[in-house]
mmCIF file of N, CA and C in Angstrom:
data_model
loop_
_atom_site.group_PDB
_atom_site.id
_atom_site.type_symbol
_atom_site.label_atom_id
_atom_site.label_comp_id
_atom_site.label_asym_id
_atom_site.label_seq_id
_atom_site.Cartn_x
_atom_site.Cartn_y
_atom_site.Cartn_z
ATOM 1 N N UNK D 1 165.471 170.676 123.837
ATOM 2 C CA UNK D 1 165.299 169.548 122.816
ATOM 3 C C UNK D 1 164.149 169.078 123.199
ATOM 4 N N UNK D 2 163.317 168.445 122.035
ATOM 5 C CA UNK D 2 162.112 167.806 122.350
ATOM 6 C C UNK D 2 162.221 166.333 122.505
ATOM 7 N N UNK D 3 161.546 165.843 123.642
ATOM 8 C CA UNK D 3 161.741 164.420 123.651
ATOM 9 C C UNK D 3 161.087 163.274 122.597
ATOM 10 N N UNK D 4 161.723 162.280 122.265
ATOM 11 C CA UNK D 4 161.131 161.436 121.328
ATOM 12 C C UNK D 4 159.835 160.742 121.961
ATOM 13 N N UNK D 5 159.540 161.064 123.199
ATOM 14 C CA UNK D 5 158.468 160.568 123.962
ATOM 15 C C UNK D 5 157.569 161.764 124.269
ATOM 16 N N UNK D 6 157.593 162.650 123.728
ATOM 17 C CA UNK D 6 156.827 163.918 124.182
ATOM 18 C C UNK D 6 155.009 163.406 123.880
ATOM 19 N N UNK D 7 154.870 162.481 123.431
ATOM 20 C CA UNK D 7 153.490 162.232 123.269
ATOM 21 C C UNK D 7 152.765 161.269 124.536
ATOM 22 N N UNK D 8 153.782 160.952 125.534
ATOM 23 C CA UNK D 8 153.540 160.200 126.515
ATOM 24 C C UNK D 8 153.457 161.236 127.980
ATOM 25 N N UNK D 9 152.597 160.976 128.748
ATOM 26 C CA UNK D 9 152.528 161.414 130.090
ATOM 27 C C UNK D 9 153.841 161.207 130.828
ATOM 28 N N UNK D 10 154.109 161.876 131.779
ATOM 29 C CA UNK D 10 155.611 161.566 132.553
ATOM 30 C C UNK D 10 155.642 160.594 133.126
ATOM 31 N N UNK D 11 154.616 159.948 133.554
ATOM 32 C CA UNK D 11 154.698 158.817 134.314
ATOM 33 C C UNK D 11 154.786 157.426 133.678
ATOM 34 N N UNK D 12 154.809 157.450 132.242
ATOM 35 C CA UNK D 12 154.768 156.202 131.503
ATOM 36 C C UNK D 12 156.021 156.491 130.235
ATOM 37 N N UNK D 13 156.925 157.332 130.540
ATOM 38 C CA UNK D 13 158.088 157.346 129.625
ATOM 39 C C UNK D 13 158.916 156.264 129.904
ATOM 40 N N UNK D 14 159.370 155.349 129.036
ATOM 41 C CA UNK D 14 160.486 154.360 129.273
ATOM 42 C C UNK D 14 161.675 154.760 129.731
ATOM 43 N N UNK D 15 162.257 153.992 130.514
ATOM 44 C CA UNK D 15 163.306 154.375 131.367
ATOM 45 C C UNK D 15 164.671 153.379 131.170
ATOM 46 N N UNK D 16 164.363 152.657 130.085
ATOM 47 C CA UNK D 16 165.327 151.641 129.572
ATOM 48 C C UNK D 16 165.396 151.713 127.975
ATOM 49 N N UNK D 17 166.259 150.947 127.378
ATOM 50 C CA UNK D 17 166.264 151.059 125.844
ATOM 51 C C UNK D 17 165.573 149.848 125.444
ATOM 52 N N UNK D 18 165.340 148.946 126.346
ATOM 53 C CA UNK D 18 164.829 147.389 126.014
ATOM 54 C C UNK D 18 163.584 147.626 125.447
ATOM 55 N N UNK D 19 163.765 147.061 124.288
ATOM 56 C CA UNK D 19 162.422 147.002 123.059
ATOM 57 C C UNK D 19 161.817 145.544 123.455
ATOM 58 N N UNK D 20 160.797 145.241 124.201
ATOM 59 C CA UNK D 20 160.235 144.072 124.252
ATOM 60 C C UNK D 20 159.346 143.334 122.967
ATOM 61 N N UNK D 21 159.909 142.043 122.868
ATOM 62 C CA UNK D 21 159.461 141.504 121.487
ATOM 63 C C UNK D 21 158.407 140.513 121.962
ATOM 64 N N UNK D 22 158.593 139.747 122.818
ATOM 65 C CA UNK D 22 157.418 138.851 123.408
ATOM 66 C C UNK D 22 157.664 138.424 124.872
ATOM 67 N N UNK D 23 156.728 137.962 125.412
ATOM 68 C CA UNK D 23 156.628 137.676 126.944
ATOM 69 C C UNK D 23 155.987 136.515 127.252
ATOM 70 N N UNK D 24 156.281 135.477 128.153
ATOM 71 C CA UNK D 24 155.449 134.345 128.341
ATOM 72 C C UNK D 24 155.834 134.290 129.866
ATOM 73 N N UNK D 25 154.858 134.066 130.787
ATOM 74 C CA UNK D 25 154.943 133.723 132.033
ATOM 75 C C UNK D 25 155.780 134.755 132.694
ATOM 76 N N UNK D 26 156.832 134.511 133.556
ATOM 77 C CA UNK D 26 157.666 135.681 134.212
ATOM 78 C C UNK D 26 158.902 136.169 133.364
ATOM 79 N N UNK D 27 158.581 135.845 131.922
ATOM 80 C CA UNK D 27 159.913 136.322 131.431
ATOM 81 C C UNK D 27 159.598 137.172 130.251
ATOM 82 N N UNK D 28 160.538 138.052 129.777
ATOM 83 C CA UNK D 28 160.213 139.076 128.687
ATOM 84 C C UNK D 28 161.483 138.627 127.800
ATOM 85 N N UNK D 29 161.216 138.847 126.449
ATOM 86 C CA UNK D 29 162.439 138.799 125.609
ATOM 87 C C UNK D 29 162.509 140.085 124.820
ATOM 88 N N UNK D 30 163.797 140.698 124.496
ATOM 89 C CA UNK D 30 163.715 141.860 123.678
ATOM 90 C C UNK D 30 163.992 141.549 122.030
ATOM 91 N N UNK D 31 164.395 142.586 121.428
ATOM 92 C CA UNK D 31 164.364 142.356 119.943
ATOM 93 C C UNK D 31 165.679 141.526 119.541
ATOM 94 N N UNK D 32 166.635 141.220 120.359
ATOM 95 C CA UNK D 32 167.850 140.646 120.381
ATOM 96 C C UNK D 32 167.620 139.397 121.085
ATOM 97 N N UNK D 33 166.543 138.824 121.412
ATOM 98 C CA UNK D 33 166.200 137.813 122.117
ATOM 99 C C UNK D 33 166.861 137.408 123.466
ATOM 100 N N UNK D 34 167.301 138.585 123.860
ATOM 101 C CA UNK D 34 167.706 138.414 125.264
ATOM 102 C C UNK D 34 166.633 138.213 126.310
ATOM 103 N N UNK D 35 166.839 137.319 127.022
ATOM 104 C CA UNK D 35 165.915 137.118 128.274
ATOM 105 C C UNK D 35 166.066 137.803 129.470
ATOM 106 N N UNK D 36 164.892 138.197 129.970
ATOM 107 C CA UNK D 36 164.727 139.175 131.290
ATOM 108 C C UNK D 36 163.847 138.399 132.366
ATOM 109 N N UNK D 37 164.132 138.769 133.271
ATOM 110 C CA UNK D 37 162.771 138.383 134.451
ATOM 111 C C UNK D 37 161.761 139.463 134.459
ATOM 112 N N UNK D 38 160.778 139.601 134.522
ATOM 113 C CA UNK D 38 159.540 140.660 134.492
ATOM 114 C C UNK D 38 159.389 140.787 135.745
ATOM 115 N N UNK D 39 160.125 142.005 136.200
ATOM 116 C CA UNK D 39 159.718 142.564 137.720
ATOM 117 C C UNK D 39 159.011 144.208 137.402
ATOM 118 N N UNK D 40 158.211 144.055 136.620
ATOM 119 C CA UNK D 40 157.649 145.270 136.199
ATOM 120 C C UNK D 40 155.957 145.402 136.790
ATOM 121 N N UNK D 41 155.738 144.678 137.909
ATOM 122 C CA UNK D 41 154.595 144.582 138.526
ATOM 123 C C UNK D 41 154.463 146.030 139.172
ATOM 124 N N UNK D 42 153.119 146.761 139.153
ATOM 125 C CA UNK D 42 153.255 148.242 139.687
ATOM 126 C C UNK D 42 152.273 147.958 140.977
ATOM 127 N N UNK D 43 151.826 149.174 141.637
ATOM 128 C CA UNK D 43 151.053 149.195 142.829
ATOM 129 C C UNK D 43 149.812 148.629 142.575
ATOM 130 N N UNK D 44 149.040 148.757 141.476
ATOM 131 C CA UNK D 44 147.890 148.486 141.211
ATOM 132 C C UNK D 44 147.749 147.003 140.352
ATOM 133 N N UNK D 45 148.812 146.393 140.278
ATOM 134 C CA UNK D 45 149.103 145.239 139.433
ATOM 135 C C UNK D 45 149.322 143.928 140.274
ATOM 136 N N UNK D 46 149.214 142.785 139.568
ATOM 137 C CA UNK D 46 149.767 141.493 140.141
ATOM 138 C C UNK D 46 150.562 141.154 139.220
ATOM 139 N N UNK D 47 151.448 140.433 139.926
ATOM 140 C CA UNK D 47 152.681 140.073 138.925
ATOM 141 C C UNK D 47 152.261 138.427 138.630
ATOM 142 N N UNK D 48 151.508 138.282 137.777
ATOM 143 C CA UNK D 48 150.807 136.852 137.326
ATOM 144 C C UNK D 48 151.906 136.318 136.214
ATOM 145 N N UNK D 49 152.535 137.040 135.717
ATOM 146 C CA UNK D 49 153.305 136.638 134.294
ATOM 147 C C UNK D 49 152.573 137.151 133.368
ATOM 148 N N UNK D 50 152.825 136.541 132.041
ATOM 149 C CA UNK D 50 152.362 136.898 130.884
ATOM 150 C C UNK D 50 151.514 135.572 130.384
ATOM 151 N N UNK D 51 150.234 135.554 130.120
ATOM 152 C CA UNK D 51 149.656 134.336 129.529
ATOM 153 C C UNK D 51 149.692 133.180 130.336
ATOM 154 N N UNK D 52 149.745 133.074 131.378
ATOM 155 C CA UNK D 52 149.619 131.794 132.347
ATOM 156 C C UNK D 52 148.127 131.385 131.884
ATOM 157 N N UNK D 53 148.069 130.055 131.835
ATOM 158 C CA UNK D 53 146.675 129.609 131.444
ATOM 159 C C UNK D 53 145.816 129.661 132.441
ATOM 160 N N UNK D 54 146.476 129.474 133.741
ATOM 161 C CA UNK D 54 145.484 129.523 134.882
ATOM 162 C C UNK D 54 144.689 130.731 135.250
ATOM 163 N N UNK D 55 145.523 132.081 134.949
ATOM 164 C CA UNK D 55 145.254 133.214 135.053
ATOM 165 C C UNK D 55 144.261 133.768 133.891
ATOM 166 N N UNK D 56 144.620 133.300 132.801
ATOM 167 C CA UNK D 56 143.698 133.556 131.554
ATOM 168 C C UNK D 56 142.269 132.866 131.671
ATOM 169 N N UNK D 57 142.459 131.556 132.196
ATOM 170 C CA UNK D 57 140.942 130.682 132.263
ATOM 171 C C UNK D 57 140.275 131.777 133.645
ATOM 172 N N UNK D 58 140.792 132.148 134.391
ATOM 173 C CA UNK D 58 139.840 132.637 135.502
ATOM 174 C C UNK D 58 139.632 134.234 135.216
ATOM 175 N N UNK D 59 140.425 134.747 134.360
ATOM 176 C CA UNK D 59 140.118 136.152 133.872
ATOM 177 C C UNK D 59 138.706 135.918 132.922
ATOM 178 N N UNK D 60 138.739 134.963 132.024
ATOM 179 C CA UNK D 60 137.609 134.605 131.135
ATOM 180 C C UNK D 60 136.038 134.284 131.731
ATOM 181 N N UNK D 61 136.456 133.682 132.983
ATOM 182 C CA UNK D 61 135.289 133.283 133.647
ATOM 183 C C UNK D 61 134.947 134.589 134.288
ATOM 184 N N UNK D 62 135.658 135.005 135.013
ATOM 185 C CA UNK D 62 135.242 136.651 135.545
ATOM 186 C C UNK D 62 134.741 137.502 134.881
ATOM 187 N N UNK D 63 135.059 137.540 133.529
ATOM 188 C CA UNK D 63 134.924 138.638 132.570
ATOM 189 C C UNK D 63 133.514 138.556 132.150
ATOM 190 N N UNK D 64 132.805 137.449 132.322
ATOM 191 C CA UNK D 64 131.518 137.136 131.861
ATOM 192 C C UNK D 64 130.613 137.952 132.980
ATOM 193 N N UNK D 65 131.263 138.359 134.051
ATOM 194 C CA UNK D 65 130.458 138.889 135.209
ATOM 195 C C UNK D 65 130.895 140.447 135.188
ATOM 196 N N UNK D 66 131.807 140.650 135.452
ATOM 197 C CA UNK D 66 132.384 141.724 135.545
ATOM 198 C C UNK D 66 133.980 141.916 135.572
ATOM 199 N N UNK D 67 134.808 142.838 134.847
ATOM 200 C CA UNK D 67 136.224 142.904 134.941
ATOM 201 C C UNK D 67 136.725 143.480 136.118
ATOM 202 N N UNK D 68 135.889 144.586 136.828
ATOM 203 C CA UNK D 68 136.439 145.337 138.011
ATOM 204 C C UNK D 68 134.976 145.707 138.650
ATOM 205 N N UNK D 69 135.241 145.535 140.130
ATOM 206 C CA UNK D 69 134.257 145.799 141.067
ATOM 207 C C UNK D 69 134.821 146.353 142.220
ATOM 208 N N UNK D 70 134.251 147.726 142.639
ATOM 209 C CA UNK D 70 134.808 148.339 143.744
ATOM 210 C C UNK D 70 134.666 147.682 145.040
ATOM 211 N N UNK D 71 135.724 147.441 145.899
ATOM 212 C CA UNK D 71 135.401 146.981 147.321
ATOM 213 C C UNK D 71 134.232 147.658 148.007
ATOM 214 N N UNK D 72 133.754 148.855 147.336
ATOM 215 C CA UNK D 72 132.712 149.226 148.106
ATOM 216 C C UNK D 72 131.383 148.442 148.101
ATOM 217 N N UNK D 73 131.482 147.445 147.097
ATOM 218 C CA UNK D 73 130.206 146.499 146.699
ATOM 219 C C UNK D 73 130.964 145.153 147.177
ATOM 220 N N UNK D 74 129.844 144.422 147.694
ATOM 221 C CA UNK D 74 130.235 142.982 148.194
ATOM 222 C C UNK D 74 130.165 142.069 146.742
ATOM 223 N N UNK D 75 131.083 141.497 146.805
ATOM 224 C CA UNK D 75 131.011 140.282 145.606
ATOM 225 C C UNK D 75 131.616 138.929 146.497
ATOM 226 N N UNK D 76 130.880 137.780 145.810
ATOM 227 C CA UNK D 76 131.324 136.583 146.643
ATOM 228 C C UNK D 76 132.833 136.117 146.474
ATOM 229 N N UNK D 77 133.252 136.318 145.203
ATOM 230 C CA UNK D 77 134.848 135.963 145.214
ATOM 231 C C UNK D 77 135.666 136.844 146.064
ATOM 232 N N UNK D 78 135.602 138.009 146.191
ATOM 233 C CA UNK D 78 136.278 138.648 146.969
ATOM 234 C C UNK D 78 136.047 138.321 148.295
ATOM 235 N N UNK D 79 134.984 137.985 148.811
ATOM 236 C CA UNK D 79 134.795 137.515 150.138
ATOM 237 C C UNK D 79 135.279 135.980 150.423
ATOM 238 N N UNK D 80 135.206 135.213 149.595
ATOM 239 C CA UNK D 80 135.700 133.844 149.577
ATOM 240 C C UNK D 80 137.212 133.829 149.678
ATOM 241 N N UNK D 81 137.832 134.957 149.017
ATOM 242 C CA UNK D 81 139.316 134.995 148.800
ATOM 243 C C UNK D 81 139.706 135.495 150.242
ATOM 244 N N UNK D 82 138.906 136.588 150.841
ATOM 245 C CA UNK D 82 139.514 137.338 151.880
ATOM 246 C C UNK D 82 139.382 136.620 153.165
ATOM 247 N N UNK D 83 138.433 135.462 153.174
ATOM 248 C CA UNK D 83 138.531 134.565 154.234
ATOM 249 C C UNK D 83 139.579 133.508 154.082
ATOM 250 N N UNK D 84 140.031 133.213 153.066
ATOM 251 C CA UNK D 84 141.127 132.093 153.037
ATOM 252 C C UNK D 84 142.373 132.992 153.254
#
């Protein structure tokens, strides 16, 4: 039987039937307006919630320089945070 998700790679196939309609902070809402805590952070993600102003502003500031820089390179923000 062909999966309805055959267009996806195995590691991203949904494991629930929850259809997310919106997200804000640490919460998700489904199409029935049921509210869930978002525990979906992965290994390479930070659980910052969805659309928090402080994260959005920090992202926009950082985005002007670069969105990702390997730790093989020195960058002042990484060093400052590491020291803290």
